[in-house]
Coordinates of C-alpha atoms in Angstrom, one line a residue:
X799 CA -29.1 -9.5 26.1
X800 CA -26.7 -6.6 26.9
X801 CA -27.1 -3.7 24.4
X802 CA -23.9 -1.4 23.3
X803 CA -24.8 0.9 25.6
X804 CA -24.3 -1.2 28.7
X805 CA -21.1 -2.9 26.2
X806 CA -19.6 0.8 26.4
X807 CA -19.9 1.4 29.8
X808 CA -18.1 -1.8 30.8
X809 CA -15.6 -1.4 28.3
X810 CA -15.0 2.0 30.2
X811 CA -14.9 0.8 33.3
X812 CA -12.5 -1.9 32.8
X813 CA -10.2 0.7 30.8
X814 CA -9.9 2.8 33.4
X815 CA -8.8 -0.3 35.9
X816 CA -5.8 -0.8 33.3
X817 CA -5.2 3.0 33.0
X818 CA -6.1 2.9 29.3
X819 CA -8.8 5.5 27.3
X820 CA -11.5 3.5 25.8
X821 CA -10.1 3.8 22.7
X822 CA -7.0 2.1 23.7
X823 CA -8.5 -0.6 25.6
X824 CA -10.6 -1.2 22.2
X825 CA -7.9 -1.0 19.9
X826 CA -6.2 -3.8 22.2
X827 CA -9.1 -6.2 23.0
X828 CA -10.6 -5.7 19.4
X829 CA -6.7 -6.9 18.0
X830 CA -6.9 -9.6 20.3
X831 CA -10.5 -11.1 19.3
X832 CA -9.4 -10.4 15.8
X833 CA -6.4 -12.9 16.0
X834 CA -8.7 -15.6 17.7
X835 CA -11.5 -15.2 15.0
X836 CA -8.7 -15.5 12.3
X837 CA -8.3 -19.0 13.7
X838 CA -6.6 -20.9 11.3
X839 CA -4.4 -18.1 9.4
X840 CA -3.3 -17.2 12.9
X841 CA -2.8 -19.8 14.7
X842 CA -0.8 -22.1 12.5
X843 CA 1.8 -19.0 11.9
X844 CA 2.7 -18.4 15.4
X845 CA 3.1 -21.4 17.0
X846 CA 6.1 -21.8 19.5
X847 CA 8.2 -24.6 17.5
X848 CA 7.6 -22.4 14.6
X849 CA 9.0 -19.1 16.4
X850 CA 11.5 -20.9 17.7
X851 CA 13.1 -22.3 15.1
X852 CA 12.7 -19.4 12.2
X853 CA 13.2 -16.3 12.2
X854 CA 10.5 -13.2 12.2
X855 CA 9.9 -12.1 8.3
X856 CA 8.8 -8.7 9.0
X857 CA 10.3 -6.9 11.5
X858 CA 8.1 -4.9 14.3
X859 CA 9.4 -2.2 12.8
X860 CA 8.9 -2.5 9.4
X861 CA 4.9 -3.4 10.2
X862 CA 2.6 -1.0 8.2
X863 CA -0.4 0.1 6.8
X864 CA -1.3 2.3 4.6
X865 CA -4.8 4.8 5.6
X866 CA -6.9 4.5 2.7
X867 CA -7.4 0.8 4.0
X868 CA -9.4 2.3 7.4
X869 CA -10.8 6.0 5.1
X870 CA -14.1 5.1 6.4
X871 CA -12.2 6.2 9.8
X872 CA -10.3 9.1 9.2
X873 CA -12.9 10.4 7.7
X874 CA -15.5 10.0 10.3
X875 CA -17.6 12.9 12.3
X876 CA -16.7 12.4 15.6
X877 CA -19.4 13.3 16.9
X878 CA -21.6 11.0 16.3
X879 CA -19.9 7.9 17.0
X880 CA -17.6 6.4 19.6
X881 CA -15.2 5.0 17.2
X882 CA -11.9 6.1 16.7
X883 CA -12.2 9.2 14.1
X884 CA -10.2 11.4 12.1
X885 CA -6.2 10.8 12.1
X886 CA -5.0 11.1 15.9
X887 CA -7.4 8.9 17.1
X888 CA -7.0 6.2 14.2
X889 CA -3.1 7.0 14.7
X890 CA -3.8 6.4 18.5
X891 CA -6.0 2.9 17.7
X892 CA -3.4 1.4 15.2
X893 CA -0.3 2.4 17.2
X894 CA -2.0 0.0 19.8
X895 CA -2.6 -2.6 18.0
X896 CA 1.1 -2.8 16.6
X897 CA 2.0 -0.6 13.9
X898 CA 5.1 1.3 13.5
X899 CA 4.4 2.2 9.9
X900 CA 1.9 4.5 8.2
X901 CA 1.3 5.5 4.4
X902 CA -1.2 8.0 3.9
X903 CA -3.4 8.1 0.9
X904 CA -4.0 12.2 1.5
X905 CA -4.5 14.4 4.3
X906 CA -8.3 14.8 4.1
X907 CA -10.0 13.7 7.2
X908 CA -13.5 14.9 8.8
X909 CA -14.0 18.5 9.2
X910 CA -15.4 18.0 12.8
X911 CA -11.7 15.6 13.8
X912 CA -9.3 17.6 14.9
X913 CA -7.3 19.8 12.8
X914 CA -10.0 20.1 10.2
X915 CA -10.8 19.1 7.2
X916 CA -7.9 19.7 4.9
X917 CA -4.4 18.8 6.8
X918 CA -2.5 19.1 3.2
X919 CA -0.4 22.6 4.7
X920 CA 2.9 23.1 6.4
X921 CA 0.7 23.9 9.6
X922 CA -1.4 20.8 9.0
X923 CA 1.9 18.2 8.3
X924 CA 3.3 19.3 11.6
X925 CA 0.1 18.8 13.4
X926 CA 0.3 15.1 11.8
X927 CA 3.8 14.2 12.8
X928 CA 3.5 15.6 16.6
X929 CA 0.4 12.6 17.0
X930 CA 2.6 9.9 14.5
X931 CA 5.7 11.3 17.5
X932 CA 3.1 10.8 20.2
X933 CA 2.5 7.0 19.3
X934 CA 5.6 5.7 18.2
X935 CA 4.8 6.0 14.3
X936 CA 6.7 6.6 11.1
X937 CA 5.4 8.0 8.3
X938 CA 6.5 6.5 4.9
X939 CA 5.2 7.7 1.8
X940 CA 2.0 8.8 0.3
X941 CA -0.2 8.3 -2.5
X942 CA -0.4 11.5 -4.1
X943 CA -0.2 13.5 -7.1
X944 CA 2.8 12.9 -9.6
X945 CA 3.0 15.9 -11.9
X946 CA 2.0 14.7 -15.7
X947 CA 4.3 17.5 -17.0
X948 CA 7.4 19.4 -16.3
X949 CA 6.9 23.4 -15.5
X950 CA 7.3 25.6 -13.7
X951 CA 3.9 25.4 -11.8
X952 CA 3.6 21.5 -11.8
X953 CA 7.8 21.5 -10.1
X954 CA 6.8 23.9 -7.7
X955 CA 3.8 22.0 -6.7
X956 CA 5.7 18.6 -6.4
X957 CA 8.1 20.9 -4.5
X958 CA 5.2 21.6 -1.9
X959 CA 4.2 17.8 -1.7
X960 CA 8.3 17.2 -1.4
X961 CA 8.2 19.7 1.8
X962 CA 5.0 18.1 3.7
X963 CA 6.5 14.8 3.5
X964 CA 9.9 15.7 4.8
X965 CA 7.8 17.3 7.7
X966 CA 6.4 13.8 7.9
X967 CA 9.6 12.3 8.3
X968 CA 8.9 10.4 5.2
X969 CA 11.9 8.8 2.9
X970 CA 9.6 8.2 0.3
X971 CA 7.3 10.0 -2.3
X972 CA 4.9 8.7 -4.4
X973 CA 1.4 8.1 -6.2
X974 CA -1.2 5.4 -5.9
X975 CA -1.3 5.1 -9.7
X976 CA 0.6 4.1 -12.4
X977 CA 3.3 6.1 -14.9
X978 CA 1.1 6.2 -17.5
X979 CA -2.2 4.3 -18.7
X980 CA -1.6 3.7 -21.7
X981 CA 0.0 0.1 -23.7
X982 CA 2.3 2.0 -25.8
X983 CA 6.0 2.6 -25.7
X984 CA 6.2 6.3 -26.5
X985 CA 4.2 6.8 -23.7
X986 CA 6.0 4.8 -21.7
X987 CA 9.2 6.5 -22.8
X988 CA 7.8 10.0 -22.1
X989 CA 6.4 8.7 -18.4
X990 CA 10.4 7.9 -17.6
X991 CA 11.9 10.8 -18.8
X992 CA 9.3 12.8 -16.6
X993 CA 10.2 10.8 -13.4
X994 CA 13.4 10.9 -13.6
X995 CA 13.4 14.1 -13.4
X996 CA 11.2 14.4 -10.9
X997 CA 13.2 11.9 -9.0
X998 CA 16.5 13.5 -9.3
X999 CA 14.8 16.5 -7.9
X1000 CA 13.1 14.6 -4.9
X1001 CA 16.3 12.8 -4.1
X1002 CA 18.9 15.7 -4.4
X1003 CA 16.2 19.0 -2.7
X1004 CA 14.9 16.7 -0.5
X1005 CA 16.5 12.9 0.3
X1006 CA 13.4 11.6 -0.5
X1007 CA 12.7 8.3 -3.3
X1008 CA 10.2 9.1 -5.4
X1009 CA 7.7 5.8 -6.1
X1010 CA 5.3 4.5 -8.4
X1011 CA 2.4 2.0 -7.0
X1012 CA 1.3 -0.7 -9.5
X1013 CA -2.1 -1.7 -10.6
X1014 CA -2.6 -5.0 -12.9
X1015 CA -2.1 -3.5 -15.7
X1016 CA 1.3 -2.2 -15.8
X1017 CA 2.6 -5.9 -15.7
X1018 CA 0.3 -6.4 -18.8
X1019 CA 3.0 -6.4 -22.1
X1020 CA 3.9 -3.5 -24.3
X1021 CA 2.7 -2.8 -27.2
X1022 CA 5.9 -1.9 -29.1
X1023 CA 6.0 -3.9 -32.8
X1024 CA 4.5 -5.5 -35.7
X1025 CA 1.8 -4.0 -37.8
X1026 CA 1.0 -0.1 -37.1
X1027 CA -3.2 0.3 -36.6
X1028 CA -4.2 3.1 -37.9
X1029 CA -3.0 5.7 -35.4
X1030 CA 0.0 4.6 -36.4
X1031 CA 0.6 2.7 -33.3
X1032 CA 2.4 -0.9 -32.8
X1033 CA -0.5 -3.6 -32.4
X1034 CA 2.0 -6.5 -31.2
X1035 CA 4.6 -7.3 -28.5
X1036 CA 8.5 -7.7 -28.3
X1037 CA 7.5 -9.5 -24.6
X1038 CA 8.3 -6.9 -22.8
X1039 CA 6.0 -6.1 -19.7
X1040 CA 5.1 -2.0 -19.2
X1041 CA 6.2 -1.5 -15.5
X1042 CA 9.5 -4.0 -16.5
X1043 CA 10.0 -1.5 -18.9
X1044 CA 10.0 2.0 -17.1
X1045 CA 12.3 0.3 -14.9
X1046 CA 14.9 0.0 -17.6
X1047 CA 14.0 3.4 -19.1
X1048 CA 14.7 4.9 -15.5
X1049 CA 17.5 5.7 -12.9
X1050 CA 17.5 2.8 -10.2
X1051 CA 19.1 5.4 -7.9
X1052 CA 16.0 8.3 -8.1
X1053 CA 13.2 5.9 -9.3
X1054 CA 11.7 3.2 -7.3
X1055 CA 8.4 0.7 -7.2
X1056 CA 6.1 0.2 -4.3
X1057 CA 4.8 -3.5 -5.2
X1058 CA 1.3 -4.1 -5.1
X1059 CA 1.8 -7.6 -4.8
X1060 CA -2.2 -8.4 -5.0
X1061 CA -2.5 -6.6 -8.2
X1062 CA 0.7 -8.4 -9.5
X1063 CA -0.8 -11.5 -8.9
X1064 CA -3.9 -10.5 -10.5
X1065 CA -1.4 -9.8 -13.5
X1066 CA -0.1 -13.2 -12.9
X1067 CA -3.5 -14.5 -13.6
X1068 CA -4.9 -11.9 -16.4
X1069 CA -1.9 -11.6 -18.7
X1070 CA -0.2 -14.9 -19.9
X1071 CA 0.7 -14.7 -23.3
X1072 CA 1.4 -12.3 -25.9
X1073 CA 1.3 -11.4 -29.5
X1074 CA 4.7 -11.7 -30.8
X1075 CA 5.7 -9.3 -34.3
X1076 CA 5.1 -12.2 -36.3
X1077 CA 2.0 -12.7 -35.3
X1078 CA 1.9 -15.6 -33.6
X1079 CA 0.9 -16.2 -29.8
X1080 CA 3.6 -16.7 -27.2
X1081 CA 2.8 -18.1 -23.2
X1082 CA 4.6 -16.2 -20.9
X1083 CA 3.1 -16.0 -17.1
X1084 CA 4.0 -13.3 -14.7
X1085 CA 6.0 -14.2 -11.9
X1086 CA 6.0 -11.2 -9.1
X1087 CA 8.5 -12.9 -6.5
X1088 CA 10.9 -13.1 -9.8
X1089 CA 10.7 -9.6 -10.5
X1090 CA 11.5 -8.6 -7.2
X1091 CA 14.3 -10.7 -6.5
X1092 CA 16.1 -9.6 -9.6
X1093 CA 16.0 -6.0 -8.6
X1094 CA 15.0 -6.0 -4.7
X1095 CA 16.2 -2.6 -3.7
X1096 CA 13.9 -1.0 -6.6
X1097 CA 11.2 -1.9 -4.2
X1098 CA 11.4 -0.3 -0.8
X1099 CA 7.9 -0.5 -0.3
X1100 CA 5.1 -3.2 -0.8
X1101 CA 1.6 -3.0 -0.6
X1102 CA 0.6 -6.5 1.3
X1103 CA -2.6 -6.8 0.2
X1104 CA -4.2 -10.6 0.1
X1105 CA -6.9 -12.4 -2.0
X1106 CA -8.4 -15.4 -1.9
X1107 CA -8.5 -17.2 -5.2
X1108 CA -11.7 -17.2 -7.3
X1109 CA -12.8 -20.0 -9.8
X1110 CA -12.5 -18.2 -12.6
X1111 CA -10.2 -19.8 -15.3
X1112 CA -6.3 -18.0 -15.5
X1113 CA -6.7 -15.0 -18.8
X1114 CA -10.4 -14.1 -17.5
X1115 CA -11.5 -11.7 -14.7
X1116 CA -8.7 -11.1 -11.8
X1117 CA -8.5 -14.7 -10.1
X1118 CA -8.9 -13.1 -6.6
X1119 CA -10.8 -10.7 -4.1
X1120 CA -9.6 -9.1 -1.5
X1121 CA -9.3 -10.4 2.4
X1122 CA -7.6 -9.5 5.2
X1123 CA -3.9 -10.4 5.2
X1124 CA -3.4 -13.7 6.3
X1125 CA -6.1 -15.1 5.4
X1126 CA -6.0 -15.5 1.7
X1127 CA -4.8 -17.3 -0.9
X1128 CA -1.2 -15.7 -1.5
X1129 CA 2.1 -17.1 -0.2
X1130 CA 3.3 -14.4 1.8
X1131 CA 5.4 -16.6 3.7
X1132 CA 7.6 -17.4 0.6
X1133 CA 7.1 -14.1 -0.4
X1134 CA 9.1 -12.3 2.3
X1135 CA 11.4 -15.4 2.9
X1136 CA 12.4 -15.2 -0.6
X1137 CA 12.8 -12.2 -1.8
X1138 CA 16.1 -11.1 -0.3
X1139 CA 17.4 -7.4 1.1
X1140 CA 15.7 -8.8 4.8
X1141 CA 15.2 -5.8 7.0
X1142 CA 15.0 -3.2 3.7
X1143 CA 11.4 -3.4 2.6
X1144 CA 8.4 -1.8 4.4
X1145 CA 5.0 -4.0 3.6
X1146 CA 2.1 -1.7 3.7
X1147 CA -1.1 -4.0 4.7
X1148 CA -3.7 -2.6 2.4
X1149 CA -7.3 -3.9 1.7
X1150 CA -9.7 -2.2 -0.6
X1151 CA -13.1 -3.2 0.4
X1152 CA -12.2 -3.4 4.6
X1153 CA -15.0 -0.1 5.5
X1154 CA -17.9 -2.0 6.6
X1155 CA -20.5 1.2 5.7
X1156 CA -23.2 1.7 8.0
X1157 CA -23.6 -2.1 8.8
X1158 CA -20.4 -2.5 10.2
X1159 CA -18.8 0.6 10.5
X1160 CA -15.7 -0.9 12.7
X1161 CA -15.1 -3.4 9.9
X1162 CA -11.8 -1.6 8.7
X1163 CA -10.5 -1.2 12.2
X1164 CA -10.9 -5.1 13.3
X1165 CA -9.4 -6.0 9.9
X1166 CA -6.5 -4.0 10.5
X1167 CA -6.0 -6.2 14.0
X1168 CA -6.5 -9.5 12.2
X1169 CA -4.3 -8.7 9.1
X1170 CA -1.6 -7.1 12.1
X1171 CA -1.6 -10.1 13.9
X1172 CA -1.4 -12.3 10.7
X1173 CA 1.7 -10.5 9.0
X1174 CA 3.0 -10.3 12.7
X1175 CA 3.0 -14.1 12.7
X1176 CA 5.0 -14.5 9.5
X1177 CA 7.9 -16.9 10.4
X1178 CA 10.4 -18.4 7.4

């Protein structure tokens, strides 16, 4: 049997006959076995009758992914290991396999990468965009931290986060969580008034769209009528859903969505009816494609995130677990063929659970080659 070691130094070898660094030949051979293992959610996709006769739904350009998906990565000492590590080298891998697109989800990495630890400085941002330059990549937003009140210190700290991502070259800004938590429409209404001043500010000091990533949850519906409990809160439901609310409640021209569009179908699944002000119980299922097609410019960016179905009946547990794109259960093909603007959106391909720990510590790297070549493949 031949044992990694003997794997590595072939690998090597054959690298250097195609004037690529390991790394590079990995990142290429290891997107190529992906796509063959994917089999089926590959293959069908990409077939040449198929190519020739549709057109591509995501653009080269617009292919992304956002970093949290391969953290086990960045945010591994490289010295111990010969996988890619820290952000250049995992900027270096993923530009080979295909991306144009990153999002971060922070700028922590290993203290032993390059760069250090903590890349979150002007120094640090500029160190970031001369290896996204260096392999063809764009930065487009990041999950970070929305203030949760206006001041002077919390403005002047989104004012810092505004600055690193124009150094990025980013055109948007955002978090990874939602407005606000909570079911009520006070809350709600206070969340809006705070972004839209955040986002007027984002927009107009900086060009930049300020975003909101969804969880489940925000498409669940509003508590905002009928009886008061004894907080003196609503305990019933004019329909409404949260998230569909704070888009009413804010500007469309300074406040924008980035789609989660696993979680919304989890919503789809979880929350199906409501109870209306009189009391009684009203079916009404979530339909995410809808939403974006009514208002498709509110969303210039998507997390494409996929999930194969579960067995559990629709209004208990989530209905899906994550997989690499491609190879779940979620129509992405109608998806992207449907939902208008063509050429505006940037899909983000995330997955949760990709890091493979100890027992497969290139797990999140291989998925990102298979869920590449599977959004790649998307024809309509």
């Amino acid at each position: 049997m031949t044992s990694f070691t003997e794997t590595q130094e072939e690998d090597t070898t054959i690298a250097r006959g195609l004037g690529l660094g390991r790394r590079q030949f990995l990142a290429a051979t290891t997107g190529l076995a992906a796509a063959a293992v994917a089999g089926g959610a590959v293959g069908p996709l990409a077939t040449p009758a198929a190519a020739a006769s549709t057109g591509v739904l995501v653009p080269p350009a617009k292919r992304g992914i956002i970093l949290y998906t391969v953290r086990d990565a960045t945010g591994r000492d490289p010295l111990t290991t010969t996988l890619p590590s820290g952000f250049r080298e995992v900027l270096e891998y993923l530009s080979v396999v295909g991306y144009k697109q990153v999002e971060f989800a922070g700028f922590g990495q290993h203290a032993n990468a390059e760069g250090g630890a903590n890349l979150n400085t002007v120094a640090g941002a500029q160190l970031l965009r001369s290896w996204l330059d260096d392999n063809g990549l764009e930065a487009e937003g990041n999950h970070g931290n929305i203030p949760g009140s206006i001041t002077d210190a919390t403005l002047a700290e989104f004012d810092a986060a505004c600055e690193i991502a124009t150094i990025l070259g980013m055109g948007h800004v955002g978090t990874g969580g939602d407005p606000t938590g909570s079911n009520y429409v006070a809350d709600w209404d206070a969340a809006a008034d705070r972004w839209n001043i955040l986002g007027q500010r984002a927009m107009s000091k900086f060009g930049l769209k300020l975003y909101t990533h969804n969880h489940d949850t925000a498409y669940g519906f509003l508590l905002d009528s009928g009886p008061l409990d004894a907080l003196g809160r609503p305990t019933r439901s004019s329909g409404i859903r949260k998230l569909e609310y704070f888009l009413t409640r804010t500007d469309p021209a300074y406040v924008y969505l980035e789609m989660d569009i696993y979680w919304a179908h989890v919503a789809q699944h979880r929350f199906r009816s409501y109870t209306a002000p009189d009391g009684t119980t009203v079916g009404d299922v979530f339909d995410p494609l809808a939403t974006v097609v009514a208002q498709t410019t509110r969303f210039p960016l998507f997390h494409a995130k996929d999930g194969a179905r579960t067995a559990e009946p629709p209004g208990t547990g989530g209905g899906y677990t994550m997989v690499p794109f491609g190879t779940g259960d979620i129509d992405y093909q109608n998806f992207f063929a449907t939902m208008g603007a063509k050429g505006y959106h940037n899909p983000m391909y995330e997955q949760d659970n990709a890091p493979g720990g100890s027992a497969n510590p290139g797990q999140s790297l291989d998925f990102s080659s298979v869920s590449y070549a599977n959004m790649a493949a998307l024809r309509g």
